[in-house]
XYZ file of N, CA and C in Angstrom:
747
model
N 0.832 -1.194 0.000
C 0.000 0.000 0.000
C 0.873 1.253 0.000
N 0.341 2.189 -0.714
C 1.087 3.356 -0.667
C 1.117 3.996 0.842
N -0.174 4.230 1.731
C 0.360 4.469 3.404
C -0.698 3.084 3.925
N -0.553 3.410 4.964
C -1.509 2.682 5.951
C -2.887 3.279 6.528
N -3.521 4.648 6.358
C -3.897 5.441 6.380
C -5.225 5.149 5.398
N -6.331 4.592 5.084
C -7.127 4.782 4.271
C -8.690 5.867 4.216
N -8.716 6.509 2.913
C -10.187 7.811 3.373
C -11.008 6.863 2.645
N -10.782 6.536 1.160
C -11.673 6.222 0.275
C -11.365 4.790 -0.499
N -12.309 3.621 -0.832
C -12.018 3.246 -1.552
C -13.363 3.084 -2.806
N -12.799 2.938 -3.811
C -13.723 2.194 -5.163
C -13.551 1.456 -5.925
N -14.436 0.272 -6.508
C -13.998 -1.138 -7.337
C -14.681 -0.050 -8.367
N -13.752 -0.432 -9.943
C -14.640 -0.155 -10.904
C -14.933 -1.032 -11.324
N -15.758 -0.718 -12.792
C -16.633 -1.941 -13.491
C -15.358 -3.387 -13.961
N -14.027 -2.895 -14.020
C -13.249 -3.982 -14.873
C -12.676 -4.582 -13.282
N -13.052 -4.541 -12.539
C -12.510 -5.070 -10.876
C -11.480 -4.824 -10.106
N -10.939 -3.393 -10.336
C -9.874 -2.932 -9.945
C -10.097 -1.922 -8.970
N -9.549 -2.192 -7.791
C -9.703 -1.886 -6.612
C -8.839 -0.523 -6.318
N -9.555 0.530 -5.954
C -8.648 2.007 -5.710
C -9.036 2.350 -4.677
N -7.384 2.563 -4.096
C -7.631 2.752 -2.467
C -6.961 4.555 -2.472
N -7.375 5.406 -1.903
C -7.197 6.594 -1.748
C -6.817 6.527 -0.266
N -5.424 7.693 -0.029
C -5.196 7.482 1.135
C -5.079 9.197 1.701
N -4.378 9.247 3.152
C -5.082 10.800 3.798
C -3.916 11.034 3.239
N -2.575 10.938 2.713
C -1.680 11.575 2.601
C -1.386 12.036 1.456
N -2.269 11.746 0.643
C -2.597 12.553 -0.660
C -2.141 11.195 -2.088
N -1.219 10.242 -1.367
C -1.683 8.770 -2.270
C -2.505 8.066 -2.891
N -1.961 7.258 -3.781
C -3.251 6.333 -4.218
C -3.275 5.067 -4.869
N -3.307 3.733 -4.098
C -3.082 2.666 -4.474
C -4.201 1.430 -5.222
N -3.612 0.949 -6.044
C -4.438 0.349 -7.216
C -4.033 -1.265 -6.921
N -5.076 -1.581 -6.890
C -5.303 -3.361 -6.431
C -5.547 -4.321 -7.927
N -5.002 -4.524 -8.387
C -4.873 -4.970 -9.934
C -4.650 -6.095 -10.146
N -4.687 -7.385 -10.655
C -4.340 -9.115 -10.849
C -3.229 -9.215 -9.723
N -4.113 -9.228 -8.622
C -3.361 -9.525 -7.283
C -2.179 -8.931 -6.912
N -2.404 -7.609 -6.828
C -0.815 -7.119 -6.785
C -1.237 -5.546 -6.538
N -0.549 -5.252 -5.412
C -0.928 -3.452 -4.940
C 0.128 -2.869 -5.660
N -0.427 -1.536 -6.378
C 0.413 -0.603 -6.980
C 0.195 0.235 -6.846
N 1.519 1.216 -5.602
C 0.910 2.767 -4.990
C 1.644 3.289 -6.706
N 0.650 4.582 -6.098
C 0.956 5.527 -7.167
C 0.819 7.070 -6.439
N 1.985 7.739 -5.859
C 2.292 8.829 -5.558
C 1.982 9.793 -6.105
N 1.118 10.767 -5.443
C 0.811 12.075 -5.802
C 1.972 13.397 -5.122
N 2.888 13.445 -6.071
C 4.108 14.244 -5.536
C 3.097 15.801 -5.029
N 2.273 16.412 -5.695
C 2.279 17.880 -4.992
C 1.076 18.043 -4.160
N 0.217 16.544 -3.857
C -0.393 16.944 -2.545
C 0.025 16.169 -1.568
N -0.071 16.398 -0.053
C -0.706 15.385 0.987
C -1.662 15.711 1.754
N -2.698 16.296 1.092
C -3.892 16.471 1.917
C -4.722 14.775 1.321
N -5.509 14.230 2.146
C -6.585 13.161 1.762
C -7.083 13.323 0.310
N -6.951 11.776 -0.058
C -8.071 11.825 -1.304
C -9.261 11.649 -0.606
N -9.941 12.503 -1.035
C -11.752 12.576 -0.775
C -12.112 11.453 -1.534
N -12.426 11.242 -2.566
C -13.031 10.452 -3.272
C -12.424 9.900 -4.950
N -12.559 8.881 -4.980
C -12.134 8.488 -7.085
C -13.616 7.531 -7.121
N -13.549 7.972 -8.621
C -14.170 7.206 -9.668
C -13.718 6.757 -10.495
N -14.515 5.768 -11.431
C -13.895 5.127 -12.661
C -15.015 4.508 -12.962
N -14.973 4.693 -14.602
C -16.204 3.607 -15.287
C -15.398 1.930 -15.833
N -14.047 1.826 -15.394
C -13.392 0.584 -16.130
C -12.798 0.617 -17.340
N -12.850 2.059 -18.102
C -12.403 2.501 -19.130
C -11.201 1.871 -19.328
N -10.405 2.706 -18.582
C -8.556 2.545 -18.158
C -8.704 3.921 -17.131
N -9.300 4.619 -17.564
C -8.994 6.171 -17.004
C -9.684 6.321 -15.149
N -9.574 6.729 -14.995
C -10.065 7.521 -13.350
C -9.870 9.090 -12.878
N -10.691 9.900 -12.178
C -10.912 11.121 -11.369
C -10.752 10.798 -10.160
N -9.817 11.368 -9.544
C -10.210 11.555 -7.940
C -10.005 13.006 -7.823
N -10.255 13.388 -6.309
C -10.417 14.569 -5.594
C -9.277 14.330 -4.361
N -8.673 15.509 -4.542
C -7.417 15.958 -3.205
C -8.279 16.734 -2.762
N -8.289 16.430 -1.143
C -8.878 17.562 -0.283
C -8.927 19.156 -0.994
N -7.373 19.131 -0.865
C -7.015 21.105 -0.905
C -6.444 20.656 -2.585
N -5.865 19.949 -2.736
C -5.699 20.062 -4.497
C -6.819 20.039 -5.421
N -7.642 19.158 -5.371
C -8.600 19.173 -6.284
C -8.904 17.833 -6.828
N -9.016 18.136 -8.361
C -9.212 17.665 -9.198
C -8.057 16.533 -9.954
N -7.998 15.123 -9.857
C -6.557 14.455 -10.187
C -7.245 13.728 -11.887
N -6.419 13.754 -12.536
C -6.861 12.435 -13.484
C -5.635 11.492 -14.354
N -6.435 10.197 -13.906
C -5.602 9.198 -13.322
C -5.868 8.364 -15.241
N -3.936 7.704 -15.436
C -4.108 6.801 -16.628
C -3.735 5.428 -15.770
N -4.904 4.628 -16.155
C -4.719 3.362 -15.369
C -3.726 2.266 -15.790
N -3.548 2.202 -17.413
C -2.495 1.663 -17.942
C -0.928 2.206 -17.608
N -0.947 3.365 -17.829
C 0.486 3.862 -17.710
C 0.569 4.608 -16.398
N 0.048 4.223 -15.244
C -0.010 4.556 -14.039
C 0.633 5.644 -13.458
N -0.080 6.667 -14.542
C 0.609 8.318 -14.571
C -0.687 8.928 -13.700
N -0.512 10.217 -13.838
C -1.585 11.032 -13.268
C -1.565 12.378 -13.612
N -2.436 13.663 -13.525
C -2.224 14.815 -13.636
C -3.059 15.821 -12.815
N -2.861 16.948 -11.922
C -3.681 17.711 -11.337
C -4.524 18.641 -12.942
N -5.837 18.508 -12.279
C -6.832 19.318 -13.530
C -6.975 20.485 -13.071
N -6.381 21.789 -13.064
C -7.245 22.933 -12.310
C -8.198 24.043 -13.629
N -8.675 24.773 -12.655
C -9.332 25.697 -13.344
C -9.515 26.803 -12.086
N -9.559 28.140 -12.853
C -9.922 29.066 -11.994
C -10.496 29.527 -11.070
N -12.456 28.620 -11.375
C -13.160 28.646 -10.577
C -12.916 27.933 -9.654
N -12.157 26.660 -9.272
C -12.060 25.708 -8.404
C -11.244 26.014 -7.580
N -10.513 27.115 -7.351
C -9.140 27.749 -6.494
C -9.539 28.036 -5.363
N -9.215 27.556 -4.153
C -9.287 28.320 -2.972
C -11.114 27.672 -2.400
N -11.033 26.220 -2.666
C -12.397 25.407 -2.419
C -11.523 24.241 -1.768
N -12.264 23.726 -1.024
C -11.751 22.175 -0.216
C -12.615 21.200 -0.982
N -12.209 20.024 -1.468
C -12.743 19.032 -2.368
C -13.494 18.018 -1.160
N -14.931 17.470 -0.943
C -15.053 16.000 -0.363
C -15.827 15.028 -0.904
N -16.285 15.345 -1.724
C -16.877 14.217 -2.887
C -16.536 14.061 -4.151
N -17.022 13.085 -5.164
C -17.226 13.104 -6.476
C -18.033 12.262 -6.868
N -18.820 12.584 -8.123
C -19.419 11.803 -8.841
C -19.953 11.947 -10.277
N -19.985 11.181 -10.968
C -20.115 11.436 -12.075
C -21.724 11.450 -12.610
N -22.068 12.164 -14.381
C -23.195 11.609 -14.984
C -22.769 11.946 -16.267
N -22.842 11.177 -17.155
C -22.267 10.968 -18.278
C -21.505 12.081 -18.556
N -21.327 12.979 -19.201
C -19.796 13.543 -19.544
C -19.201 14.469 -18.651
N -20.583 14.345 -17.411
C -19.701 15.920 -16.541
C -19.229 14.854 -15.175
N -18.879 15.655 -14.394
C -18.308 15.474 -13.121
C -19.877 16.692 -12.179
N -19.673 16.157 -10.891
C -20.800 16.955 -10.383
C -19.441 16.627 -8.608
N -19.128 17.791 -8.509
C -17.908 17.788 -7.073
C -18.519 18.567 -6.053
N -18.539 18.033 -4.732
C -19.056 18.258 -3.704
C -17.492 18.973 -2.766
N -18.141 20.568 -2.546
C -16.700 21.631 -2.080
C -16.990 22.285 -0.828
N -16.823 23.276 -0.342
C -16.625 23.942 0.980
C -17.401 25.052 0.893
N -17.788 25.038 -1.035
C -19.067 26.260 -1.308
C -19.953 25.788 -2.044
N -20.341 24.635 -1.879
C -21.576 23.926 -1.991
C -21.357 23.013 -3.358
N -22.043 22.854 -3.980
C -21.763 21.882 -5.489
C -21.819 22.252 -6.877
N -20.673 21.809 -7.225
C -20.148 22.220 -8.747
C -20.258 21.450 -10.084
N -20.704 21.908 -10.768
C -20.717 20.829 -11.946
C -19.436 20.823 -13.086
N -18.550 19.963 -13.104
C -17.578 20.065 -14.086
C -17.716 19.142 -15.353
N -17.657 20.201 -16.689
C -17.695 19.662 -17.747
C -15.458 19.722 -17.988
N -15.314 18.040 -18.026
C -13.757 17.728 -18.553
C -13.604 17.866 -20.290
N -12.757 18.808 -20.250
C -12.258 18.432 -22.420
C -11.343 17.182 -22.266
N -11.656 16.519 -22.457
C -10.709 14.838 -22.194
C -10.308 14.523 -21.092
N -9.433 14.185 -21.133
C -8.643 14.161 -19.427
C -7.522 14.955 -19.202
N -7.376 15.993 -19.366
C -6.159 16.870 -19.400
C -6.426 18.129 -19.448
N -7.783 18.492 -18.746
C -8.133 19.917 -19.120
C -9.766 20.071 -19.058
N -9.954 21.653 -18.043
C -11.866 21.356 -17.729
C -12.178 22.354 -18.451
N -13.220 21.916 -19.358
C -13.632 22.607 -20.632
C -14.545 23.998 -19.549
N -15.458 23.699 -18.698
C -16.544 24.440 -18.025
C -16.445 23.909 -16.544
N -17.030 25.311 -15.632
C -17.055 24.943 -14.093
C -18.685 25.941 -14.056
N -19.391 25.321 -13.063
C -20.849 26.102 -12.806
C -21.066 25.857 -11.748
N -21.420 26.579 -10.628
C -21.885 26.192 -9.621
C -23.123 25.820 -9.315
N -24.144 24.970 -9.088
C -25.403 24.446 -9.008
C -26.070 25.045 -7.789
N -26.622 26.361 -8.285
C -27.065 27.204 -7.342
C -28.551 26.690 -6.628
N -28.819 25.872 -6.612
C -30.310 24.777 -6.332
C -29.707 24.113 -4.805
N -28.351 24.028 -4.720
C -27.620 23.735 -3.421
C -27.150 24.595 -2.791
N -27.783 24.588 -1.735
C -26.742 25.786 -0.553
C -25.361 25.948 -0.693
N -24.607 26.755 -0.310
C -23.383 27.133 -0.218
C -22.661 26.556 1.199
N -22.658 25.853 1.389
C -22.241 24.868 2.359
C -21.348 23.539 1.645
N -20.813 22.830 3.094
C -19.870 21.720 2.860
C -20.550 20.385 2.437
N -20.355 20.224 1.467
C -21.105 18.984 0.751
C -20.569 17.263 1.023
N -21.082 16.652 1.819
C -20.347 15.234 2.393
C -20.378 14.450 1.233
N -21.450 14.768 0.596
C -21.499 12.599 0.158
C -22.760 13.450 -1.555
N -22.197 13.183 -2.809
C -23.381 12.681 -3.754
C -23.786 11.333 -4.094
N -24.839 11.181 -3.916
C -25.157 9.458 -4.262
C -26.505 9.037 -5.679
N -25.793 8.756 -6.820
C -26.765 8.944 -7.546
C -27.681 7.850 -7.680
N -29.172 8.071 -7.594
C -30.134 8.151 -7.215
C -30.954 6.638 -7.871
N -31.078 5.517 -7.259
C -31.532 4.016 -7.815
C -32.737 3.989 -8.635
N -32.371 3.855 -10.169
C -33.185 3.674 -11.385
C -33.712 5.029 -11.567
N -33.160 6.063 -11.350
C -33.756 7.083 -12.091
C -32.773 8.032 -12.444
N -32.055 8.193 -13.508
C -30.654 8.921 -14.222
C -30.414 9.976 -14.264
N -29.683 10.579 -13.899
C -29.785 12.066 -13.452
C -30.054 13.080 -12.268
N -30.902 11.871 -11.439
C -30.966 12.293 -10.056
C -29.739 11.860 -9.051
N -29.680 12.418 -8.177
C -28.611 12.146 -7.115
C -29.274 12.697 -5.677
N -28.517 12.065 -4.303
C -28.871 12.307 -3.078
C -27.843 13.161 -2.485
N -27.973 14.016 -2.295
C -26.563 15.023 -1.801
C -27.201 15.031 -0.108
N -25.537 14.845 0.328
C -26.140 15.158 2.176
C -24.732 15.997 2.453
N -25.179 17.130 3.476
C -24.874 18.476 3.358
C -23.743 18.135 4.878
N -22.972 18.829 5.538
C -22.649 18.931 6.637
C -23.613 19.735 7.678
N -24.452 20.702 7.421
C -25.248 21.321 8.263
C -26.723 21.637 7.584
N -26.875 21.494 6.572
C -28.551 21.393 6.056
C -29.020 20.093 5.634
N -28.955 18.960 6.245
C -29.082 18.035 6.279
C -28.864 17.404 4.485
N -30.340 16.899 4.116
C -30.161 16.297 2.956
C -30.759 17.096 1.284
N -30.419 16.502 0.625
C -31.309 17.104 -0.660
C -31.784 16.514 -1.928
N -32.086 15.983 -3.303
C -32.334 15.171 -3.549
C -32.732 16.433 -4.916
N -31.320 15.920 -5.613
C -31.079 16.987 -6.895
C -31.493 16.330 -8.404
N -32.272 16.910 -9.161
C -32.425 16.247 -9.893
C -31.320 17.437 -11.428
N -30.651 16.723 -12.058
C -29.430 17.347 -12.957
C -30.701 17.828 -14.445
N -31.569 16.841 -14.793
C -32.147 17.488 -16.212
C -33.240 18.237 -15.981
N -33.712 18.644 -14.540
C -34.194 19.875 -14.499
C -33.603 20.945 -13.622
N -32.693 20.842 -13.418
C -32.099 21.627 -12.938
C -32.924 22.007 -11.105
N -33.418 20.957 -10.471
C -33.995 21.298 -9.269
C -34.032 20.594 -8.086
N -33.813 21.245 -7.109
C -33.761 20.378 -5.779
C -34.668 20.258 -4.675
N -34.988 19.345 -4.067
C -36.228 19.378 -3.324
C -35.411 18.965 -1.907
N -35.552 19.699 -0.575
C -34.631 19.494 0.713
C -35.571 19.048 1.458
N -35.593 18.142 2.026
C -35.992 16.723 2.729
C -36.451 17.379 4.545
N -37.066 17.773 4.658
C -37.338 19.054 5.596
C -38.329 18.601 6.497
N -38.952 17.110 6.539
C -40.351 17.130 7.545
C -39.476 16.575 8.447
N -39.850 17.109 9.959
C -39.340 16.650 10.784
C -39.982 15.924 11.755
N -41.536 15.783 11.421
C -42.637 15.311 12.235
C -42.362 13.905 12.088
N -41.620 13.351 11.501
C -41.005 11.642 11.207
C -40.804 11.324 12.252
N -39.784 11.982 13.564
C -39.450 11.569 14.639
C -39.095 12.764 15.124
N -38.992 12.545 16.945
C -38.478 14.138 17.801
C -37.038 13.894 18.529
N -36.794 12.531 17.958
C -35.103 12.272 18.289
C -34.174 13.245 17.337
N -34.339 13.784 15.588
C -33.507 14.392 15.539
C -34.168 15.001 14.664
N -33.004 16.365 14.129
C -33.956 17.317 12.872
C -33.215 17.350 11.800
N -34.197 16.451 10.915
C -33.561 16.242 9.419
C -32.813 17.444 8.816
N -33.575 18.328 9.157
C -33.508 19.586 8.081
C -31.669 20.249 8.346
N -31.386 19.892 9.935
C -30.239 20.240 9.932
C -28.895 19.460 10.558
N -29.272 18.048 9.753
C -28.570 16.854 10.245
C -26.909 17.168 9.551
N -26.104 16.506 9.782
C -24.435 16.343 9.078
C -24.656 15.221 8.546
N -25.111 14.774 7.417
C -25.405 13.514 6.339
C -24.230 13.389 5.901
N -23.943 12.082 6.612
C -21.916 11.919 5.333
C -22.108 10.958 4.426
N -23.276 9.949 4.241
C -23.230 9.366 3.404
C -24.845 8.807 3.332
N -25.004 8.345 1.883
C -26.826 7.590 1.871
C -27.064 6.778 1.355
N -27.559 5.441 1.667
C -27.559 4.431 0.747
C -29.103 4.117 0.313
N -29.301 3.984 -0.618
C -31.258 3.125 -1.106
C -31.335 2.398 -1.171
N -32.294 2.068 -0.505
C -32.744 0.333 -1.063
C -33.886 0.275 -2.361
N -33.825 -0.874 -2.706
C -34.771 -1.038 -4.093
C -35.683 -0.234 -3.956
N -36.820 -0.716 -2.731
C -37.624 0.148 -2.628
C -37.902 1.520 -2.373
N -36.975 2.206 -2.824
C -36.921 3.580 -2.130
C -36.522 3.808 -0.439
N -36.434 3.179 0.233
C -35.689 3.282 1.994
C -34.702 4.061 1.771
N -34.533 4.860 2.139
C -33.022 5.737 2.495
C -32.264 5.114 3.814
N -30.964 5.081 4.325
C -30.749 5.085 5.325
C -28.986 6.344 4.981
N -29.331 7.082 6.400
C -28.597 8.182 6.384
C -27.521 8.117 7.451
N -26.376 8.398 7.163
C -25.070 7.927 7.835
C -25.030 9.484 8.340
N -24.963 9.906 9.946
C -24.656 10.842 10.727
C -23.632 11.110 11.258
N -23.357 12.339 11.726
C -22.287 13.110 11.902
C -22.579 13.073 13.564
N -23.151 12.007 14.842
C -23.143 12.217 16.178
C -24.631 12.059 16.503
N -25.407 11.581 15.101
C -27.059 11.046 15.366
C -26.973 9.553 15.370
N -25.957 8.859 14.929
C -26.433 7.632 14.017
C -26.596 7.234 13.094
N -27.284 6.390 12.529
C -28.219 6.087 11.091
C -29.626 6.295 11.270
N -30.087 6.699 10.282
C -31.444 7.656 10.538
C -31.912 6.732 9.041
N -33.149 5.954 9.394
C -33.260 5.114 8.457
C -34.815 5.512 8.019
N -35.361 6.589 6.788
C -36.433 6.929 6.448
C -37.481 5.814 5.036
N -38.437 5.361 5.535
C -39.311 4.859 4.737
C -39.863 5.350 3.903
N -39.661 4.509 2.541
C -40.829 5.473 1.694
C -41.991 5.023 1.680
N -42.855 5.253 0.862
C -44.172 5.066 0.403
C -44.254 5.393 -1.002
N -44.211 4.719 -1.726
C -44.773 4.607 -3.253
C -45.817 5.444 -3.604
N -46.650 4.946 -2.835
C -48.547 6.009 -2.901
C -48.295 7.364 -2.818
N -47.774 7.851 -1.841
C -47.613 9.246 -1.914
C -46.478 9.685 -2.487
N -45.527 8.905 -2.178
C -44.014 9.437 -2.975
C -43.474 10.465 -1.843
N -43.441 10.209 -0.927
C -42.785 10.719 0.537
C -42.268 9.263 1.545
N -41.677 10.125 2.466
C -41.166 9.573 3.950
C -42.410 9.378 4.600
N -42.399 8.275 4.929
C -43.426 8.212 5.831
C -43.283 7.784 7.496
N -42.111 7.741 7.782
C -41.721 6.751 8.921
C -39.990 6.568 8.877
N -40.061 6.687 10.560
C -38.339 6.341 10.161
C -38.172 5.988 11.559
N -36.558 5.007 11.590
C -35.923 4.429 12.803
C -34.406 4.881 12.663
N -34.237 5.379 14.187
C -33.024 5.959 14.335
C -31.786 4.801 15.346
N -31.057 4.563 14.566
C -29.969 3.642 14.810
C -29.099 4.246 15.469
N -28.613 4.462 17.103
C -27.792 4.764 17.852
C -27.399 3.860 18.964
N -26.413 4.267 19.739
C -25.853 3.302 20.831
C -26.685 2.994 21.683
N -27.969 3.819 21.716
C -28.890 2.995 23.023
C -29.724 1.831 21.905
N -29.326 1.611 21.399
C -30.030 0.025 20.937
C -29.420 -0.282 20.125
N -27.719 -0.533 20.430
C -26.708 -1.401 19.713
C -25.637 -0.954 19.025
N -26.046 -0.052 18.699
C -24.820 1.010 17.318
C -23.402 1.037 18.459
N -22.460 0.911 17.720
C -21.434 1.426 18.253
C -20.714 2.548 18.967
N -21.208 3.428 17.706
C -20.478 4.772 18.109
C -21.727 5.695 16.894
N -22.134 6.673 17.077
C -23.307 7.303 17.076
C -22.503 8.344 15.371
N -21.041 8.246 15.348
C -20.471 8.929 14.615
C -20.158 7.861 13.144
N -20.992 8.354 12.269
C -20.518 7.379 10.905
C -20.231 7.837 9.990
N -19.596 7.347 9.528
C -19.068 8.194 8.021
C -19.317 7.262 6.726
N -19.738 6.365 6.431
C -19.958 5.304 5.128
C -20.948 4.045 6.085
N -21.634 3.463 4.679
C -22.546 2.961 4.852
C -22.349 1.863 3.385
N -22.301 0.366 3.724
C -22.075 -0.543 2.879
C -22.956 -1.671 2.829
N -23.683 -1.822 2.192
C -25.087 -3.075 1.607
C -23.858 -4.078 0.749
N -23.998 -5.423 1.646
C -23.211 -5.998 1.056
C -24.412 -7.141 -0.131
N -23.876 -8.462 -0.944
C -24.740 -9.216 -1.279
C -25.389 -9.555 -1.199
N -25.632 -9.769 0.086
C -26.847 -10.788 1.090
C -27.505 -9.389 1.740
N -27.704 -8.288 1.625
C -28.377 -7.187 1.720
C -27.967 -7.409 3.363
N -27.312 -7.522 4.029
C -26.751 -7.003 5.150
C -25.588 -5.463 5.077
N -26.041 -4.379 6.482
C -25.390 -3.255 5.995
C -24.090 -3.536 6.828
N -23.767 -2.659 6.533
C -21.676 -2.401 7.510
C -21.790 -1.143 7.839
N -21.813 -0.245 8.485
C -21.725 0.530 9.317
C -19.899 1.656 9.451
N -19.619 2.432 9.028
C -17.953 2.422 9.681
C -18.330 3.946 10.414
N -18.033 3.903 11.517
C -17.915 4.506 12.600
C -16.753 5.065 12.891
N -17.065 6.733 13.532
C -15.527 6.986 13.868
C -15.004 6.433 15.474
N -14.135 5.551 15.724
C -13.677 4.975 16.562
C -14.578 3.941 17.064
């Protein structure tokens, strides 16, 4: 491994395992065999990488930015642009040709000219200007995504109309208030279930309802009935639809 230290990891579609580390590294798990690959001008954390299995990959440096990664020739390059200067990076995610990056002034949409250069930067003014934890795009419907905020809890962006709807009833339960939860991460289930990874609540697990197309009900997962540690940061549905939990300490 390039450190011992891990923030992020992601399998892409061709089964290659990318481990992002806090010291601004980034190691690639490939036909059984780890291959760090040094990022000489940061060591702040990789926030996050992607990859469709192409060969190619994006990740995010905390305070650097924007990286893009050749998976064959296990090179790399920082992408900047003007607008992105003087922003802290903690997400990424993609929808077909853009990048959509979660910053320290809320969420950005980046259109890349190949991999060596960002054609366009916009800020997606439908999202608060706040620290953006986690985008999660959105089960069977393309273009939508689940953004969860550090202090305005959640939101639920849709990219081809340009609009966001913020997840705001709090009459669900009087244990906590959605509207101004620290959401670091969200996973769906088939049926529409959200469950929401907290910043010192827990997991905050909201029901849907089909009929109305709302929350209707929710259970809050903390240490008085089992949880570990009340602080989570990722949330993992494995095969057998059992979750994993990772907790800070």
């Amino acid at each position: 491994l390039a450190e011992d230290f891990i923030t992020v990891m992601h399998v892409s579609k061709d089964g290659t395992l990318w481990i992002g580390h806090n010291n601004g590294d980034i190691t690639l798990y490939e036909n059984e065999e780890f291959i760090p690959l040094r990022i000489s001008e940061t060591k702040s954390p990789i926030a996050a990488i992607i990859s469709n299995g192409n060969g190619h990959a994006w990740a995010v440096s905390q305070n650097e930015g924007l990286i893009s990664i050749d998976q064959k020739a296990k090179s790399y390059r920082l992408v900047s642009h003007k607008k992105l200067r003087r922003k802290l990076f903690y997400t990424l995610a993609s929808d077909e040709d853009q990048l959509l990056a979660g910053t320290s002034e809320g969420m950005v949409s980046i259109t890349p000219a190949g991999t060596d250069s960002i054609a366009e930067v916009s800020r997606i003014s439908k999202i608060p200007m706040t620290n953006i934890n986690c985008i999660v795009p959105r089960k069977g419907i393309n273009g939508d995504f689940w953004v969860g905020t550090e202090d305005n809890g959640f939101f639920l962006y849709s990219k081809s109309s340009d609009r966001s709807r913020h997840i705001v009833d709090n009459s669900l339960c009087l244990k906590f208030d959605i509207q101004w939860e620290n959401i670091r991460d969200i996973e769906e289930e088939p049926n529409g279930n959200l469950l929401l990874a907290t910043w010192g609540n827990g997991v905050i697990k909201l029901f849907y309802a089909p009929e109305s197309q709302s929350f209707v009900d929710s259970y809050n997962f903390t240490t008085e009935n089992g949880l570990s540690n009340n602080y989570v940061r990722d949330i993992l549905c494995d095969r057998e639809s059992n979750y994993w939990f990772a907790t800070y300490g």
